[in-house]
mmCIF file of C-alpha atoms in Angstrom:
data_model
loop_
_atom_site.group_PDB
_atom_site.id
_atom_site.type_symbol
_atom_site.label_atom_id
_atom_site.label_comp_id
_atom_site.label_asym_id
_atom_site.label_seq_id
_atom_site.Cartn_x
_atom_site.Cartn_y
_atom_site.Cartn_z
ATOM 1 C CA GLU A 176 255.107 140.097 -78.957
ATOM 2 C CA ALA A 177 253.595 137.999 -76.424
ATOM 3 C CA GLY A 178 252.965 134.143 -77.301
ATOM 4 C CA VAL A 179 250.000 131.946 -76.281
ATOM 5 C CA THR A 180 249.536 131.934 -72.413
ATOM 6 C CA GLN A 181 247.359 129.622 -70.674
ATOM 7 C CA PHE A 182 246.143 130.026 -66.903
ATOM 8 C CA PRO A 183 246.662 128.383 -64.501
ATOM 9 C CA SER A 184 249.686 126.052 -65.309
ATOM 10 C CA HIS A 185 248.511 123.353 -62.799
ATOM 11 C CA SER A 186 245.041 122.489 -61.378
ATOM 12 C CA VAL A 187 244.069 119.759 -59.021
ATOM 13 C CA ILE A 188 240.555 119.470 -58.231
ATOM 14 C CA GLU A 189 238.266 116.798 -56.625
ATOM 15 C CA LYS A 190 236.057 114.788 -58.637
ATOM 16 C CA GLY A 191 232.630 116.662 -59.077
ATOM 17 C CA GLN A 192 234.103 120.222 -58.911
ATOM 18 C CA THR A 193 233.992 122.892 -61.577
ATOM 19 C CA VAL A 194 237.234 123.956 -63.301
ATOM 20 C CA THR A 195 237.556 126.834 -65.862
ATOM 21 C CA LEU A 196 240.982 126.744 -68.283
ATOM 22 C CA ARG A 197 242.024 129.971 -69.882
ATOM 23 C CA CYS A 198 243.789 130.550 -73.225
ATOM 24 C CA ASP A 199 244.921 134.097 -74.382
ATOM 25 C CA PRO A 200 246.072 133.533 -78.253
ATOM 26 C CA ILE A 201 248.442 135.454 -80.125
ATOM 27 C CA SER A 202 246.771 139.177 -81.063
ATOM 28 C CA GLY A 203 245.430 138.964 -84.384
ATOM 29 C CA HIS A 204 245.247 135.013 -84.657
ATOM 30 C CA ASP A 205 241.910 134.365 -85.498
ATOM 31 C CA ASN A 206 242.270 130.293 -85.254
ATOM 32 C CA LEU A 207 242.200 129.072 -81.711
ATOM 33 C CA TYR A 208 242.250 125.440 -80.843
ATOM 34 C CA TRP A 209 242.007 123.200 -77.753
ATOM 35 C CA TYR A 210 243.833 120.222 -77.447
ATOM 36 C CA ARG A 211 244.385 117.129 -74.591
ATOM 37 C CA ARG A 212 246.921 115.137 -73.802
ATOM 38 C CA VAL A 213 246.039 112.089 -71.565
ATOM 39 C CA MET A 214 249.085 110.653 -69.934
ATOM 40 C CA GLY A 215 250.793 108.116 -72.300
ATOM 41 C CA LYS A 216 248.525 108.861 -75.283
ATOM 42 C CA GLU A 217 248.366 111.005 -78.467
ATOM 43 C CA ILE A 218 247.440 115.050 -78.037
ATOM 44 C CA LYS A 219 243.818 114.971 -79.145
ATOM 45 C CA PHE A 220 241.792 117.860 -80.980
ATOM 46 C CA LEU A 221 239.034 118.863 -79.061
ATOM 47 C CA LEU A 222 237.664 121.878 -80.934
ATOM 48 C CA HIS A 223 238.406 124.989 -83.112
ATOM 49 C CA PHE A 224 237.436 128.554 -82.993
ATOM 50 C CA VAL A 225 237.081 131.007 -85.758
ATOM 51 C CA LYS A 226 237.165 134.010 -83.933
ATOM 52 C CA GLU A 227 233.958 133.724 -81.747
ATOM 53 C CA SER A 228 232.526 131.162 -83.698
ATOM 54 C CA LYS A 229 232.743 127.346 -83.082
ATOM 55 C CA GLN A 230 234.101 126.043 -86.430
ATOM 56 C CA ASP A 231 234.395 122.233 -85.087
ATOM 57 C CA GLU A 232 233.622 120.760 -81.974
ATOM 58 C CA SER A 233 233.869 117.142 -82.809
ATOM 59 C CA GLY A 234 236.775 116.381 -80.641
ATOM 60 C CA MET A 235 235.041 117.362 -77.141
ATOM 61 C CA PRO A 236 234.239 114.372 -75.136
ATOM 62 C CA ASN A 237 230.777 115.078 -73.599
ATOM 63 C CA ASN A 238 228.452 117.917 -72.504
ATOM 64 C CA ARG A 239 230.525 118.555 -69.094
ATOM 65 C CA PHE A 240 232.752 120.486 -71.488
ATOM 66 C CA LEU A 241 231.899 123.973 -72.746
ATOM 67 C CA ALA A 242 234.240 126.282 -74.308
ATOM 68 C CA GLU A 243 233.573 129.968 -75.208
ATOM 69 C CA ARG A 244 235.444 132.604 -76.951
ATOM 70 C CA THR A 245 233.809 135.724 -76.172
ATOM 71 C CA GLY A 246 234.503 138.620 -78.424
ATOM 72 C CA GLY A 247 236.997 136.418 -80.491
ATOM 73 C CA THR A 248 239.921 137.021 -77.988
ATOM 74 C CA TYR A 249 240.487 134.758 -75.475
ATOM 75 C CA SER A 250 238.852 131.305 -74.901
ATOM 76 C CA THR A 251 237.978 129.388 -71.944
ATOM 77 C CA LEU A 252 237.113 125.800 -71.334
ATOM 78 C CA LYS A 253 234.941 125.204 -68.484
ATOM 79 C CA VAL A 254 234.720 121.223 -67.172
ATOM 80 C CA GLN A 255 231.399 120.527 -65.045
ATOM 81 C CA PRO A 256 231.466 118.471 -63.217
ATOM 82 C CA ALA A 257 234.996 117.277 -63.432
ATOM 83 C CA GLU A 258 235.344 113.489 -63.500
ATOM 84 C CA LEU A 259 238.495 111.479 -62.890
ATOM 85 C CA GLU A 260 239.340 110.720 -66.508
ATOM 86 C CA ASP A 261 239.251 114.363 -67.490
ATOM 87 C CA SER A 262 242.935 114.247 -66.016
ATOM 88 C CA GLY A 263 245.409 115.434 -68.564
ATOM 89 C CA VAL A 264 247.321 118.352 -70.122
ATOM 90 C CA TYR A 265 245.055 120.815 -72.055
ATOM 91 C CA PHE A 266 246.670 122.532 -74.661
ATOM 92 C CA CYS A 267 245.553 125.713 -76.656
ATOM 93 C CA ALA A 268 247.227 126.715 -80.178
ATOM 94 C CA SER A 269 246.526 129.820 -82.149
ATOM 95 C CA SER A 270 246.836 130.600 -86.135
ATOM 96 C CA GLN A 271 246.571 133.212 -88.324
ATOM 97 C CA THR A 272 244.366 132.900 -91.093
ATOM 98 C CA GLY A 273 245.640 130.974 -93.931
ATOM 99 C CA GLY A 274 248.624 130.300 -91.540
ATOM 100 C CA THR A 275 250.425 126.963 -91.756
ATOM 101 C CA GLU A 276 251.970 126.974 -88.175
ATOM 102 C CA ALA A 277 249.897 126.597 -85.014
ATOM 103 C CA PHE A 278 251.402 128.437 -82.108
ATOM 104 C CA PHE A 279 250.965 126.746 -78.599
ATOM 105 C CA GLY A 280 250.713 127.554 -75.074
ATOM 106 C CA GLN A 281 252.342 125.906 -72.280
ATOM 107 C CA GLY A 282 249.551 124.114 -71.315
ATOM 108 C CA THR A 283 247.569 123.460 -67.992
ATOM 109 C CA ARG A 284 247.919 120.170 -66.205
ATOM 110 C CA LEU A 285 244.694 119.191 -64.730
ATOM 111 C CA THR A 286 244.489 116.560 -62.179
ATOM 112 C CA VAL A 287 241.218 115.487 -60.944
ATOM 113 C CA VAL A 288 241.490 113.138 -57.673
ATOM 114 C CA ALA B 135 240.881 109.658 -90.560
ATOM 115 C CA GLN B 136 244.437 110.464 -90.439
ATOM 116 C CA THR B 137 246.633 108.546 -87.967
ATOM 117 C CA VAL B 138 250.232 109.466 -86.804
ATOM 118 C CA THR B 139 252.503 106.738 -84.863
ATOM 119 C CA GLN B 140 255.675 107.408 -83.283
ATOM 120 C CA SER B 141 256.878 103.601 -82.313
ATOM 121 C CA GLN B 142 259.829 105.202 -79.727
ATOM 122 C CA PRO B 143 258.465 106.153 -76.782
ATOM 123 C CA GLU B 144 262.135 106.977 -75.458
ATOM 124 C CA MET B 145 265.244 107.864 -77.074
ATOM 125 C CA SER B 146 268.663 108.391 -75.641
ATOM 126 C CA VAL B 147 271.534 110.338 -77.440
ATOM 127 C CA GLN B 148 275.000 111.367 -76.426
ATOM 128 C CA GLU B 149 276.060 115.174 -76.697
ATOM 129 C CA ALA B 150 277.529 115.747 -80.239
ATOM 130 C CA GLU B 151 275.941 112.567 -81.753
ATOM 131 C CA THR B 152 273.050 112.258 -83.873
ATOM 132 C CA VAL B 153 269.732 110.686 -83.224
ATOM 133 C CA THR B 154 266.640 109.850 -85.576
ATOM 134 C CA LEU B 155 263.292 109.854 -84.404
ATOM 135 C CA SER B 156 260.660 107.824 -86.265
ATOM 136 C CA CYS B 157 257.318 108.763 -87.508
ATOM 137 C CA THR B 158 254.950 107.155 -89.708
ATOM 138 C CA TYR B 159 251.109 108.292 -91.019
ATOM 139 C CA ASP B 160 248.211 107.125 -92.488
ATOM 140 C CA THR B 161 246.124 109.104 -95.020
ATOM 141 C CA SER B 162 244.567 109.126 -98.315
ATOM 142 C CA GLU B 163 245.149 112.664 -98.743
ATOM 143 C CA SER B 164 247.487 113.765 -101.388
ATOM 144 C CA ASP B 165 248.376 117.350 -100.107
ATOM 145 C CA TYR B 166 249.120 117.693 -96.566
ATOM 146 C CA TYR B 167 251.758 118.943 -94.035
ATOM 147 C CA LEU B 168 253.724 117.388 -91.471
ATOM 148 C CA PHE B 169 255.651 118.942 -88.564
ATOM 149 C CA TRP B 170 257.790 118.293 -85.757
ATOM 150 C CA TYR B 171 256.984 119.945 -82.593
ATOM 151 C CA LYS B 172 259.128 119.495 -79.341
ATOM 152 C CA GLN B 173 258.287 120.348 -75.613
ATOM 153 C CA PRO B 174 260.872 120.891 -73.309
ATOM 154 C CA PRO B 175 259.718 119.921 -69.777
ATOM 155 C CA SER B 176 257.240 122.395 -68.282
ATOM 156 C CA ARG B 177 257.426 124.513 -71.371
ATOM 157 C CA GLN B 178 255.647 125.486 -74.587
ATOM 158 C CA MET B 179 255.394 123.304 -77.570
ATOM 159 C CA ILE B 180 257.486 124.985 -80.476
ATOM 160 C CA LEU B 181 257.567 123.995 -83.761
ATOM 161 C CA VAL B 182 260.906 122.535 -84.936
ATOM 162 C CA ILE B 183 260.473 121.971 -88.477
ATOM 163 C CA ARG B 184 257.681 121.640 -91.292
ATOM 164 C CA GLN B 185 257.379 119.567 -94.489
ATOM 165 C CA GLU B 186 254.907 120.219 -97.222
ATOM 166 C CA ALA B 187 253.963 117.060 -98.785
ATOM 167 C CA TYR B 188 253.964 118.546 -102.272
ATOM 168 C CA LYS B 189 257.849 119.520 -101.804
ATOM 169 C CA GLN B 190 260.317 116.490 -103.019
ATOM 170 C CA GLN B 191 263.037 118.334 -101.071
ATOM 171 C CA ASN B 192 263.315 117.350 -97.462
ATOM 172 C CA ALA B 193 262.963 120.201 -94.794
ATOM 173 C CA THR B 194 266.219 121.229 -93.136
ATOM 174 C CA GLU B 195 266.644 123.513 -90.311
ATOM 175 C CA ASN B 196 270.012 124.247 -88.755
ATOM 176 C CA ARG B 197 270.649 120.799 -86.744
ATOM 177 C CA PHE B 198 267.480 119.554 -87.833
ATOM 178 C CA SER B 199 266.630 117.758 -90.971
ATOM 179 C CA VAL B 200 263.561 115.116 -92.123
ATOM 180 C CA ASN B 201 263.843 112.394 -94.352
ATOM 181 C CA PHE B 202 260.378 112.536 -95.780
ATOM 182 C CA GLN B 203 259.438 109.263 -97.895
ATOM 183 C CA LYS B 204 256.042 109.867 -99.035
ATOM 184 C CA ALA B 205 255.121 106.746 -100.821
ATOM 185 C CA ALA B 206 256.256 104.880 -97.884
ATOM 186 C CA LYS B 207 254.256 107.562 -95.399
ATOM 187 C CA SER B 208 257.286 107.952 -93.147
ATOM 188 C CA PHE B 209 258.672 111.438 -91.722
ATOM 189 C CA SER B 210 261.524 110.792 -89.586
ATOM 190 C CA LEU B 211 263.471 113.520 -87.573
ATOM 191 C CA LYS B 212 267.457 113.725 -87.873
ATOM 192 C CA ILE B 213 268.860 115.629 -85.067
ATOM 193 C CA SER B 214 272.997 116.181 -85.802
ATOM 194 C CA ASP B 215 275.194 117.443 -83.012
ATOM 195 C CA SER B 216 272.712 116.638 -80.146
ATOM 196 C CA GLN B 217 272.720 119.292 -77.291
ATOM 197 C CA LEU B 218 271.514 119.020 -73.838
ATOM 198 C CA GLY B 219 269.055 121.621 -74.784
ATOM 199 C CA ASP B 220 267.708 119.063 -77.062
ATOM 200 C CA ALA B 221 266.075 117.180 -74.434
ATOM 201 C CA ALA B 222 262.527 117.071 -74.810
ATOM 202 C CA MET B 223 259.327 115.632 -75.807
ATOM 203 C CA TYR B 224 259.193 115.374 -79.634
ATOM 204 C CA PHE B 225 255.730 115.069 -81.263
ATOM 205 C CA CYS B 226 255.217 114.309 -85.015
ATOM 206 C CA ALA B 227 251.830 115.937 -86.307
ATOM 207 C CA TYR B 228 249.826 115.980 -89.480
ATOM 208 C CA ARG B 229 247.488 118.627 -90.858
ATOM 209 C CA SER B 230 245.663 118.357 -94.016
ATOM 210 C CA ALA B 231 245.843 121.050 -96.783
ATOM 211 C CA LEU B 232 242.265 120.937 -97.406
ATOM 212 C CA ASN B 233 239.899 123.283 -95.844
ATOM 213 C CA SER B 234 237.300 120.738 -93.952
ATOM 214 C CA ASN B 235 235.210 120.803 -91.114
ATOM 215 C CA SER B 236 238.169 120.465 -88.926
ATOM 216 C CA GLY B 237 239.987 123.153 -90.185
ATOM 217 C CA TYR B 238 243.547 122.895 -89.772
ATOM 218 C CA ALA B 239 243.504 120.789 -86.622
ATOM 219 C CA LEU B 240 246.872 118.619 -86.058
ATOM 220 C CA ASN B 241 247.007 115.009 -85.727
ATOM 221 C CA PHE B 242 249.460 114.024 -83.307
ATOM 222 C CA GLY B 243 251.536 110.974 -82.547
ATOM 223 C CA LYS B 244 252.103 109.825 -78.936
ATOM 224 C CA GLY B 245 255.623 111.599 -78.623
ATOM 225 C CA THR B 246 259.000 110.380 -78.121
ATOM 226 C CA SER B 247 260.952 111.192 -75.139
ATOM 227 C CA LEU B 248 264.395 112.202 -76.034
ATOM 228 C CA LEU B 249 267.372 112.186 -73.188
ATOM 229 C CA VAL B 250 270.438 113.587 -73.722
ATOM 230 C CA THR B 251 273.548 112.521 -71.817
ATOM 231 C CA PRO B 252 276.517 114.492 -71.540
#
């Protein structure tokens, strides 16, 4: 069974540009999470989907970040326009309803220059 | 809010030796889960071991075991017979057992980078 996959693995963009990150969760997992790790700091929660609905987006930094999960399958996280402080590694994770374990993707390393 | 603290940014261990990674957390909840995740360089983060707070017995997975001290809010990871493949970033994480607005989001520490030397 395929794990959580994220695209791209790396992205380098200029300040002011737009970037879209994608996450494909494990098939059948209703819960999908986005996290971010800024260099040297903790991995921080961004938001949580249950199927296609946003259950909690309290961790989203600001309105330059937009997450979607159309049809309750894959999810995208768009940053527009990107700023230097958005650089970091963005992780996606998924879990089953009632499951205690979250399965993570390999992350997308975003560098804004 | 729950916080997780990993006080060791880097640790080093020789092959076949034992190493202990520290983790403390702060919470007012009585029921929760604790995890250790491992992320090898450029690879997925994978679950190493999990502990339910209501269980007194320390979790064990092969060469990995935890020392869970609930009163002290401490959750250290012991790696026995260390192998080169154990080299990775290790993250300690907390998850509430309650269904809250944040669902089952994890609270992570900053991570400990483990180097394994031959």
